Each structure stands twice: as C-alpha cells, then as structure tokens.
Tab-separated table of C-alpha atoms in Angstrom:
chain	number	residue	atom	x	y	z
R	1	MET	CA	2.436	-32.307	-22.265
R	2	LYS	CA	0.970	-30.902	-25.494
R	3	LEU	CA	-2.496	-30.863	-23.905
R	4	ILE	CA	-1.176	-28.878	-20.941
R	5	ILE	CA	0.470	-26.316	-23.228
R	6	ILE	CA	-2.682	-26.006	-25.350
R	7	SER	CA	-4.795	-25.546	-22.208
R	8	LEU	CA	-2.476	-22.814	-20.949
R	9	ILE	CA	-2.606	-21.004	-24.291
R	10	LEU	CA	-6.393	-21.215	-24.431
R	11	SER	CA	-6.670	-19.899	-20.882
R	12	LEU	CA	-4.922	-16.721	-21.980
R	13	PHE	CA	-7.789	-15.991	-24.349
R	14	GLN	CA	-10.651	-16.691	-21.929
R	15	PRO	CA	-12.807	-13.598	-21.414
R	16	VAL	CA	-12.202	-11.911	-18.063
R	17	MET	CA	-15.426	-10.864	-16.367
R	18	SER	CA	-15.511	-7.181	-15.525
R	19	ALA	CA	-18.158	-4.682	-14.515
R	20	ASN	CA	-20.737	-3.589	-17.076
R	21	LEU	CA	-19.878	0.112	-17.093
R	22	ALA	CA	-22.468	0.931	-19.754
R	23	ARG	CA	-25.221	-0.470	-17.532
R	24	GLU	CA	-23.863	1.524	-14.594
R	25	LEU	CA	-24.019	4.731	-16.611
R	26	ARG	CA	-27.580	3.969	-17.722
R	27	MET	CA	-28.685	3.430	-14.147
R	28	ALA	CA	-26.922	6.598	-13.018
R	29	SER	CA	-28.648	8.672	-15.698
R	30	GLU	CA	-32.010	7.213	-14.662
R	31	ILE	CA	-31.728	7.945	-10.941
R	32	VAL	CA	-29.579	11.058	-10.603
R	33	ASP	CA	-32.383	13.531	-11.365
R	34	ALA	CA	-34.721	11.716	-8.986
R	35	ILE	CA	-32.480	12.068	-5.930
R	36	LEU	CA	-34.442	14.065	-3.362
R	37	ASP	CA	-32.111	13.774	-0.371
R	38	GLY	CA	-28.369	14.194	-0.737
R	39	ASP	CA	-26.202	15.137	-3.685
R	40	PRO	CA	-24.726	13.080	-6.535
R	41	GLU	CA	-20.967	12.840	-6.141
R	42	MET	CA	-18.844	11.377	-8.930
R	43	LEU	CA	-15.863	9.511	-7.500
R	44	GLU	CA	-12.943	8.403	-9.638
R	45	VAL	CA	-11.052	5.144	-10.058
R	46	ASP	CA	-8.297	4.980	-12.671
R	47	GLY	CA	-9.887	7.677	-14.805
R	48	TYR	CA	-13.398	6.197	-14.584
R	49	GLU	CA	-16.051	8.136	-12.692
R	50	PHE	CA	-18.758	6.265	-10.811
R	51	LEU	CA	-21.828	7.579	-9.043
R	52	SER	CA	-22.166	7.978	-5.317
R	53	ILE	CA	-24.723	9.898	-3.262
R	54	TYR	CA	-23.437	12.027	-0.392
R	55	THR	CA	-25.930	13.013	2.287
R	56	GLU	CA	-24.762	15.214	5.142
R	57	ALA	CA	-26.092	15.131	8.678
R	58	GLU	CA	-28.230	18.102	9.628
R	59	GLU	CA	-26.088	18.816	12.708
R	60	GLN	CA	-22.481	18.028	13.608
R	61	ALA	CA	-21.820	14.550	12.268
R	62	LYS	CA	-21.022	11.617	14.532
R	63	GLY	CA	-18.998	10.118	11.706
R	64	ALA	CA	-19.427	8.903	8.143
R	65	VAL	CA	-20.975	5.774	6.669
R	66	ILE	CA	-20.110	4.078	3.368
R	67	ILE	CA	-23.124	2.151	2.037
R	68	MET	CA	-22.767	-0.676	-0.498
R	69	HIS	CA	-25.859	-2.070	-2.258
R	70	GLY	CA	-26.644	-5.607	-3.364
R	71	ARG	CA	-26.386	-7.328	-6.723
R	72	GLY	CA	-27.500	-5.337	-9.740
R	73	PHE	CA	-28.933	-2.413	-7.796
R	74	HIS	CA	-27.863	1.205	-7.324
R	75	PRO	CA	-27.001	3.687	-4.530
R	76	ASP	CA	-30.575	4.960	-4.158
R	77	TRP	CA	-32.265	1.550	-4.130
R	78	ALA	CA	-35.600	1.935	-2.346
R	79	ASP	CA	-35.763	-1.174	-0.155
R	80	ALA	CA	-32.608	-1.494	1.950
R	81	ILE	CA	-30.334	1.320	0.804
R	82	GLN	CA	-32.344	4.550	0.679
R	83	PRO	CA	-33.787	4.099	4.198
R	84	LEU	CA	-30.235	3.786	5.538
R	85	ARG	CA	-28.557	6.542	3.552
R	86	VAL	CA	-31.319	9.065	4.359
R	87	GLY	CA	-32.290	7.816	7.816
R	88	LEU	CA	-28.735	7.657	9.132
R	89	ALA	CA	-28.137	11.220	7.922
R	90	GLU	CA	-31.185	12.270	9.931
R	91	SER	CA	-29.662	10.393	12.893
R	92	GLY	CA	-26.420	12.362	12.690
R	93	TRP	CA	-24.220	10.440	10.256
R	94	ASN	CA	-22.878	11.649	6.930
R	95	THR	CA	-23.626	8.906	4.405
R	96	LEU	CA	-21.933	8.051	1.120
R	97	SER	CA	-23.841	5.462	-0.904
R	98	LEU	CA	-21.728	3.914	-3.664
R	99	GLN	CA	-22.537	2.497	-7.072
R	100	MET	CA	-20.959	-0.941	-6.889
R	101	PRO	CA	-19.825	-2.936	-9.949
R	102	VAL	CA	-22.732	-4.546	-11.804
R	103	LEU	CA	-23.025	-7.147	-14.550
R	104	ASP	CA	-25.875	-8.054	-16.893
R	105	LYS	CA	-29.249	-8.726	-15.275
R	106	THR	CA	-28.923	-12.499	-15.781
R	107	ALA	CA	-25.536	-12.759	-14.031
R	108	LYS	CA	-25.302	-15.188	-11.099
R	109	TYR	CA	-23.081	-15.369	-8.017
R	110	TYR	CA	-20.225	-17.174	-9.775
R	111	ASP	CA	-20.321	-14.548	-12.532
R	112	TYR	CA	-19.912	-11.827	-9.934
R	113	GLU	CA	-17.170	-13.522	-7.936
R	114	PRO	CA	-14.315	-12.443	-10.290
R	115	VAL	CA	-15.651	-8.875	-10.119
R	116	PHE	CA	-15.446	-8.563	-6.324
R	117	PRO	CA	-11.893	-7.119	-6.409
R	118	GLU	CA	-13.140	-4.271	-8.624
R	119	ALA	CA	-14.958	-2.944	-5.573
R	120	ILE	CA	-11.697	-2.396	-3.691
R	121	PRO	CA	-10.567	0.817	-5.439
R	122	ARG	CA	-14.119	2.167	-5.154
R	123	ILE	CA	-14.050	1.665	-1.399
R	124	GLU	CA	-10.619	3.294	-1.254
R	125	SER	CA	-11.915	6.248	-3.277
R	126	ALA	CA	-14.861	6.584	-0.883
R	127	VAL	CA	-12.581	6.524	2.160
R	128	ARG	CA	-10.387	9.246	0.644
R	129	PHE	CA	-13.424	11.400	-0.123
R	130	LEU	CA	-14.763	11.095	3.417
R	131	LYS	CA	-11.409	11.805	5.030
R	132	GLU	CA	-10.994	14.890	2.854
R	133	ALA	CA	-14.462	15.933	4.031
R	134	GLY	CA	-13.218	15.701	7.614
R	135	ALA	CA	-14.525	12.300	8.733
R	136	LYS	CA	-12.796	10.949	11.845
R	137	LYS	CA	-14.889	7.789	12.115
R	138	ILE	CA	-15.834	5.683	9.069
R	139	ILE	CA	-18.310	2.804	9.073
R	140	ILE	CA	-18.895	0.368	6.198
R	141	ILE	CA	-22.436	-0.934	5.692
R	142	ALA	CA	-22.837	-3.590	2.991
R	143	HIS	CA	-25.888	-5.536	1.842
R	144	SER	CA	-25.938	-8.925	0.076
R	145	CYS	CA	-23.492	-8.901	-2.865
R	146	GLY	CA	-22.095	-5.668	-1.466
R	147	ALA	CA	-21.135	-7.679	1.621
R	148	HIS	CA	-19.216	-10.155	-0.555
R	149	MET	CA	-17.362	-7.189	-2.064
R	150	ALA	CA	-16.675	-5.669	1.349
R	151	MET	CA	-15.261	-8.974	2.569
R	152	GLU	CA	-12.991	-9.165	-0.478
R	153	TYR	CA	-11.705	-5.744	0.538
R	154	VAL	CA	-10.959	-7.077	4.033
R	155	ARG	CA	-9.164	-10.127	2.625
R	156	GLN	CA	-6.834	-7.954	0.595
R	157	LYS	CA	-6.581	-4.744	2.623
R	158	GLY	CA	-7.496	-5.579	6.215
R	159	ASP	CA	-9.651	-3.430	8.492
R	160	ASP	CA	-7.448	-0.380	9.117
R	161	ALA	CA	-9.492	1.998	6.928
R	162	PHE	CA	-12.788	1.669	8.821
R	163	ASP	CA	-13.954	1.738	12.426
R	164	ALA	CA	-16.869	-0.710	12.295
R	165	TYR	CA	-18.621	-2.982	9.824
R	166	VAL	CA	-22.317	-3.720	9.311
R	167	GLY	CA	-23.150	-6.721	7.119
R	168	ILE	CA	-26.763	-7.189	5.990
R	169	GLY	CA	-28.006	-10.445	4.446
R	170	MET	CA	-24.496	-11.892	4.378
R	171	GLY	CA	-23.908	-15.147	2.532
R	172	ALA	CA	-26.508	-14.941	-0.233
R	173	THR	CA	-25.477	-16.850	-3.365
R	174	ASP	CA	-27.325	-18.819	-6.063
R	175	TYR	CA	-28.571	-22.388	-6.407
R	176	LYS	CA	-25.647	-24.842	-6.393
R	177	GLN	CA	-23.180	-21.943	-6.221
R	178	PRO	CA	-21.855	-22.034	-2.647
R	179	MET	CA	-19.210	-19.639	-1.388
R	180	LYS	CA	-15.724	-20.863	-2.271
R	181	GLN	CA	-14.130	-19.341	0.822
R	182	PRO	CA	-15.582	-18.200	4.141
R	183	PHE	CA	-15.970	-14.600	5.165
R	184	PRO	CA	-12.864	-13.280	7.001
R	185	LEU	CA	-14.925	-12.013	9.940
R	186	GLU	CA	-12.516	-13.429	12.501
R	187	LYS	CA	-9.835	-11.119	11.073
R	188	ILE	CA	-11.869	-7.971	11.736
R	189	ALA	CA	-10.869	-6.525	15.098
R	190	LYS	CA	-13.372	-3.685	14.762
R	191	PRO	CA	-17.009	-4.008	15.947
R	192	ILE	CA	-19.277	-6.005	13.608
R	193	LEU	CA	-23.062	-5.921	13.315
R	194	ASP	CA	-24.460	-8.918	11.409
R	195	ILE	CA	-28.101	-8.409	10.369
R	196	TYR	CA	-30.402	-10.812	8.545
R	197	GLY	CA	-34.142	-11.239	8.106
R	198	SER	CA	-36.313	-13.997	9.509
R	199	ASP	CA	-37.418	-14.685	5.910
R	200	ASP	CA	-33.941	-14.292	4.423
R	201	TYR	CA	-32.413	-16.764	1.971
R	202	PRO	CA	-31.589	-20.253	3.319
R	203	ALA	CA	-27.838	-19.779	2.807
R	204	VAL	CA	-27.881	-16.619	4.930
R	205	HIS	CA	-29.634	-18.524	7.734
R	206	ARG	CA	-27.449	-21.602	7.365
R	207	LEU	CA	-24.250	-19.572	7.710
R	208	ALA	CA	-25.494	-17.455	10.630
R	209	PRO	CA	-23.983	-19.687	13.370
R	210	LYS	CA	-20.635	-19.706	11.547
R	211	ARG	CA	-20.668	-15.924	11.219
R	212	LEU	CA	-21.456	-15.550	14.911
R	213	SER	CA	-18.659	-17.948	15.834
R	214	GLN	CA	-16.187	-15.973	13.711
R	215	MET	CA	-17.282	-12.722	15.351
R	216	LYS	CA	-16.721	-14.252	18.784
R	217	ASP	CA	-13.278	-15.441	17.683
R	218	ALA	CA	-12.466	-11.877	16.601
R	219	GLY	CA	-13.107	-10.890	20.202
R	220	ASN	CA	-14.763	-7.482	19.966
R	221	GLU	CA	-17.393	-7.342	22.697
R	222	LYS	CA	-19.431	-4.744	20.797
R	223	SER	CA	-20.030	-7.158	17.912
R	224	LYS	CA	-23.588	-8.387	17.615
R	225	GLN	CA	-25.851	-10.537	15.447
R	226	VAL	CA	-29.486	-9.474	14.960
R	227	LYS	CA	-32.372	-11.211	13.189
R	228	ILE	CA	-35.160	-8.843	12.126
R	229	GLU	CA	-38.576	-10.480	12.211
R	230	ASP	CA	-40.830	-10.429	9.119
R	231	ALA	CA	-37.957	-9.222	6.924
R	232	ASN	CA	-36.941	-10.877	3.669
R	233	HIS	CA	-33.492	-10.648	2.097
R	234	TYR	CA	-34.265	-7.268	0.540
R	235	PHE	CA	-35.967	-5.843	3.651
R	236	THR	CA	-39.001	-4.988	1.553
R	237	ASP	CA	-41.237	-2.646	3.584
R	238	GLN	CA	-38.885	-3.176	6.530
R	239	GLY	CA	-36.630	-0.168	6.075
R	240	GLU	CA	-37.654	1.387	9.393
R	241	PRO	CA	-36.817	-1.652	11.573
R	242	LEU	CA	-33.529	-2.027	9.681
R	243	LEU	CA	-32.664	1.632	10.229
R	244	GLU	CA	-33.565	1.402	13.912
R	245	VAL	CA	-31.282	-1.592	14.521
R	246	VAL	CA	-28.347	-0.017	12.672
R	247	SER	CA	-28.770	3.455	14.183
R	248	GLU	CA	-29.054	2.207	17.762
R	249	TRP	CA	-25.984	-0.001	17.370
R	250	LEU	CA	-23.894	2.774	15.817
R	251	ASP	CA	-24.677	4.964	18.816
R	252	THR	CA	-22.979	2.385	21.070
R	253	LEU	CA	-19.631	2.756	19.305
C-alpha cells in the first residue's frame, strides 16, 4: 500500500511533455521573411500566437485547405508542404498551412504522443479563421506526424468541422515504438484520401491494408488510397506528383 501511495505521489511530479515554443518561435523568425507566396498569419490559442501561412486562390476559391506538416518541420517546408500550399492555391483553393507543435530535434514518436492533443486548439483556431474568411468547404491535409495529430483531433472532436481529409504518409513512428491505438478512420464519414510513397517507411506500408479496410468500413464511396511511385516518406523531389494526386481528387468532391 505504501508503495502505491509513493508511486502516485511521484507521478504528480513527472514532467509533462509539451511543445517547445521557443523552438517554434526560432523557426518562425527564420522563415517568415523568406515566404514568397502567401502571407504570414498569426493565429491564437489561449494567448499564445503561432505562425500560419495563408495563401489565397487567384480566382474565386473552391474552398479552403488546412495543411499540417510532419515532425519537427514548419508550414513552409520545401518537400511536401510548400508544393501543396502554393500549388493548391494556384488550383483554386485557399490554403492555410499551420505551425504544428514541435519538440527538440532528438524527440521520438513516443515523446510526441503526449503532445498530439495540443494540436486540437490550433486546428480549431484555423477552422475559425477560415470560416471568418468566408470558407464554405474546409479540407484537412496532414502529413506524417501531422496526420497523428489530425487523428487525435478526430478522436476527441469528430469530423463535423471539415468536409474531407487527406492523410499523407500515415502511420510513421520510430523503431520499436508502434502506435498504441489505431487511426479512427472508420469514424470519418467524410471522404478520405490516403496517400503514401512506394519508398515510404515500412510501418506506413504495413498499415496500408488496415487503413483501406477502415475507409471501406466508413462507407464513403469517394474515399481512395493512392501509392505514388518513386516517392519516399518526405516526397523529396516528388512535390508535383503529390500535388497532382491531391488536386485531382479534391476536384471530385
């Protein structure tokens, strides 16, 4: 009994992992002056401002897209994020690319897992911003760790706030750090596009049949799974094929 009490007391003093806001601010200061397309937009969560990049369509917008980057990156990341946020704007979508919570550079998947819920108010802030800007249709696009954060949002909030979901490189973790719970894809009634690369991480490939099965269980006939040939997890030098797949699918909605 004494050991149980001592364990409970010690657990109260365990450090709670939270986003490294100082690192976020450093990254923001490094990239904000280099943004060539779109405008920096500071969104707020509980008095804290975080960077996003808002890029408007050149003509009347088809809708708006929230873009969530992978682990440790930023909203203008060159490989997978910038091609989407700029290319989709050129294809008629307003895009809002968010700075997601980051930790130290050495942090692994299990370090990030407790931080996933911190993405929820950021997504809510993004949805509010887009609705105030007049968006009638909102799509969430999330890559890698951003997909884990998007799925945490779905677990806690459901799918009412968005009209479709695009997951890219879903299921990436670290060595001997498997996911502790499956993605809630079967609970998303909205259309889902699941994209991964032919050279993606083994976990992403291994979970692909499960993801497809969940999408079929959800029952939306517009949902689709696509493997992009010659693409790694980060879609290095494959931004154009990625953009083409996403843009063509969005036009079917």
